[in-house]
């Protein structure tokens, strides 16, 4: 409850974590607001079906609010003039102001009268795209801050955000955002490509960091490291060096 | 969205670009060609001619038959006997895709057999685009509007339910990001507008997802000094391929690379509609341009037959050897004189 989880990937694609959390929270009966900036709805739908959840059905019954970034962007650019009372959530493309996006999130997660869902969840895939589209890093951090206050504190929900990062990245704005988020997260899942290069049997390594030091002053962060291999319908995790190919 | 980083002189990426368009013509797809450098009419005149099935297949068949004869059992490296023979080039003629003869041009009748649209930046009327530009470079905005117009007019986005025959639109955009498009991303380290290119790619991605189209973009990546933009662009594309040619670089004389004209770096593969992507077991690819054919092959190390082992090339080898699969041991099959 009220937790901020940061999904981070380096030299590899961490989107399998997003798919996992999406189906996880939907199965748990939470109301989910998914800000999907990078892929189309059908992509997530097809993968979710493999994981046993139907996004279309969840949308129908009001459990899932799906913001398809790519589609909204086209509507904004090529569509008719929008109504003054209903700004598009992707308005920041022209105004660099993320407030409309935040309002969208807040409105979709505030429980309506007939709702019986459990705690609300905000899922973002992925935050680094906002920087590519013209938002300033400070604006992105403010947006996340507002979301945390509203979703984690006021509505007692969870926020899960995916970012890309790289140690020797030259994208300073991105690194600024990621570093700041790292310090405020309760849980960090960091998927990294192997340092020795590409391997067929081990797709990468995941570090799970439980930031106990955030809540209790004297506590140490707990770090666990596993390696993983992604398959068609699930992901297998194993201790380092103990992949099935080796044993 | 296939994103190609151009090689230094643009020779080979141009070839890849033309292959993409030629394949579209042979498959009967519609084409949309955009460029600020060359007029699309000229590009289309230079497409390679497709190879007829029977002649090429027969050539390959002959080669395959010859290599079957060398089946000596291995005496020293017998552990490798059980590994499949590493195939450097495709011996079975697969039905997916076509082969092209680079030395011949595609016949004009074949070119005219499909509908094609062109966008040549300098010939476009300089009107204000009807769409909201969102602070994007006007050249890009006009290109986007043109693409969107074709997609909706020709019904690639499924908007016309009457149309029975669904076709695919192949979009080719040449040298995006270069100065000719009005973007200074390639000129300076801190360009004025860092977001035009990425916004353009995002909107293009949206258009592609919404319609039956595929797109290849070539970008002079070696000119873009701001690496942050390259990272963002990689994130926004489905597939990223870099071509590195050996012309003018020190690798041209490196004996390791003597058979090839350049390397192919596959930086990203599309991961669409599934958790995993189709990963091949080796990532070292090199290309060569023969008189008739442009082939991309696995980079395999020639066996070390030299008397003196030079340190310099060993360093290079060590770098690429880490990534090579154990199939390189299979090269020993054909060579009888191996110096241990």
XYZ file of C-alpha atoms in Angstrom, chain A residues 12-13 15-16 19 36-40 42-43 46-47 50-51 69-70 73-82 90 93-96 128-129 131-135 164 166 168-174 196-198 200 203 230-235, chain B residues 130-136 141 144-149 189 194-210 225-229 231-233 235-238 268-269 271-277 279-283 322-323:
120
model
C 18.257 -4.626 -22.164
C 14.498 -4.391 -22.392
C 9.214 -4.306 -20.445
C 8.551 -7.871 -19.277
C 3.636 -6.841 -18.389
C 1.227 3.340 -22.122
C 3.389 5.703 -24.091
C 5.477 3.409 -26.174
C 3.378 0.580 -27.553
C -0.102 0.078 -28.866
C -3.017 -4.580 -28.949
C 0.611 -5.313 -28.085
C -1.725 -9.980 -26.744
C 0.991 -10.406 -24.145
C -0.551 -15.121 -22.781
C -0.213 -14.289 -19.105
C -0.029 7.461 -25.967
C 0.532 6.792 -29.639
C -0.842 11.810 -29.978
C -2.303 11.251 -33.441
C -5.683 12.515 -32.296
C -4.042 15.608 -30.913
C -2.063 16.369 -34.036
C -4.397 15.370 -36.801
C -7.776 15.530 -35.145
C -10.217 18.354 -34.862
C -9.940 21.197 -32.420
C -10.359 19.932 -28.902
C -0.750 14.602 -24.199
C 3.666 17.908 -26.777
C 2.895 21.499 -27.594
C 2.978 23.177 -24.218
C 5.589 21.164 -22.277
C 11.984 8.317 -20.507
C 9.693 8.919 -23.473
C 11.771 13.587 -22.040
C 12.031 12.684 -25.718
C 8.777 14.476 -26.327
C 9.815 17.787 -24.970
C 9.088 17.696 -21.257
C 15.655 3.314 -19.109
C 22.714 3.407 -18.586
C 27.749 5.608 -19.304
C 24.751 7.230 -20.870
C 25.177 10.673 -22.312
C 21.570 11.529 -21.807
C 22.026 13.742 -18.761
C 18.406 14.706 -18.441
C 17.378 11.095 -18.270
C 29.915 -10.049 -20.536
C 27.660 -9.587 -23.501
C 24.812 -11.336 -25.117
C 21.137 -17.121 -25.431
C 18.850 -12.914 -20.932
C 12.424 -14.865 -20.750
C 10.182 -17.434 -22.379
C 7.025 -17.136 -24.337
C 4.636 -17.174 -21.414
C 6.720 -16.545 -18.374
C 10.119 -15.668 -17.060
C -2.912 21.886 -41.285
C -1.916 19.846 -38.299
C -0.673 21.235 -35.050
C 3.069 21.154 -35.351
C 3.836 21.037 -31.634
C 7.057 22.916 -32.117
C 8.393 20.417 -34.581
C 5.764 18.274 -39.903
C 4.133 13.632 -41.319
C 1.141 15.338 -42.780
C 1.874 13.874 -46.169
C 2.199 10.370 -44.753
C -0.971 10.726 -42.739
C -2.840 11.964 -45.774
C 26.659 19.271 -30.087
C 16.642 18.732 -29.491
C 13.171 17.352 -29.679
C 12.112 17.627 -33.303
C 13.610 14.348 -34.404
C 12.291 12.406 -31.432
C 8.839 13.924 -31.694
C 8.791 13.097 -35.368
C 9.696 9.479 -34.638
C 7.044 9.209 -31.970
C 4.293 10.457 -34.253
C 5.572 8.263 -37.079
C 5.479 5.292 -34.730
C 1.880 6.139 -33.937
C 1.005 6.296 -37.620
C 2.716 2.985 -38.325
C 0.974 1.233 -35.462
C -2.352 2.477 -36.637
C 27.304 14.432 -32.028
C 24.728 14.555 -29.308
C 24.652 10.944 -28.195
C 21.689 11.502 -25.934
C 19.533 11.948 -28.993
C 19.853 6.870 -27.257
C 16.368 8.338 -27.294
C 15.944 7.530 -30.932
C 14.287 3.651 -27.611
C 11.644 4.959 -29.979
C 12.433 2.554 -32.831
C 11.533 -1.078 -33.141
C 17.919 -3.646 -31.258
C 15.379 -6.192 -32.428
C 9.810 -7.196 -29.415
C 6.258 -6.924 -30.565
C 3.254 -8.786 -29.273
C 5.273 -11.113 -27.128
C 7.515 -11.206 -24.099
C 10.524 -12.426 -26.025
C 12.034 -11.564 -29.306
C 17.168 -13.871 -30.947
C 19.659 -15.457 -33.245
C 22.652 -17.107 -31.650
C 25.266 -14.887 -33.083
C 25.396 -11.182 -33.265
C 33.861 -13.245 -26.851
C 30.648 -12.983 -28.721
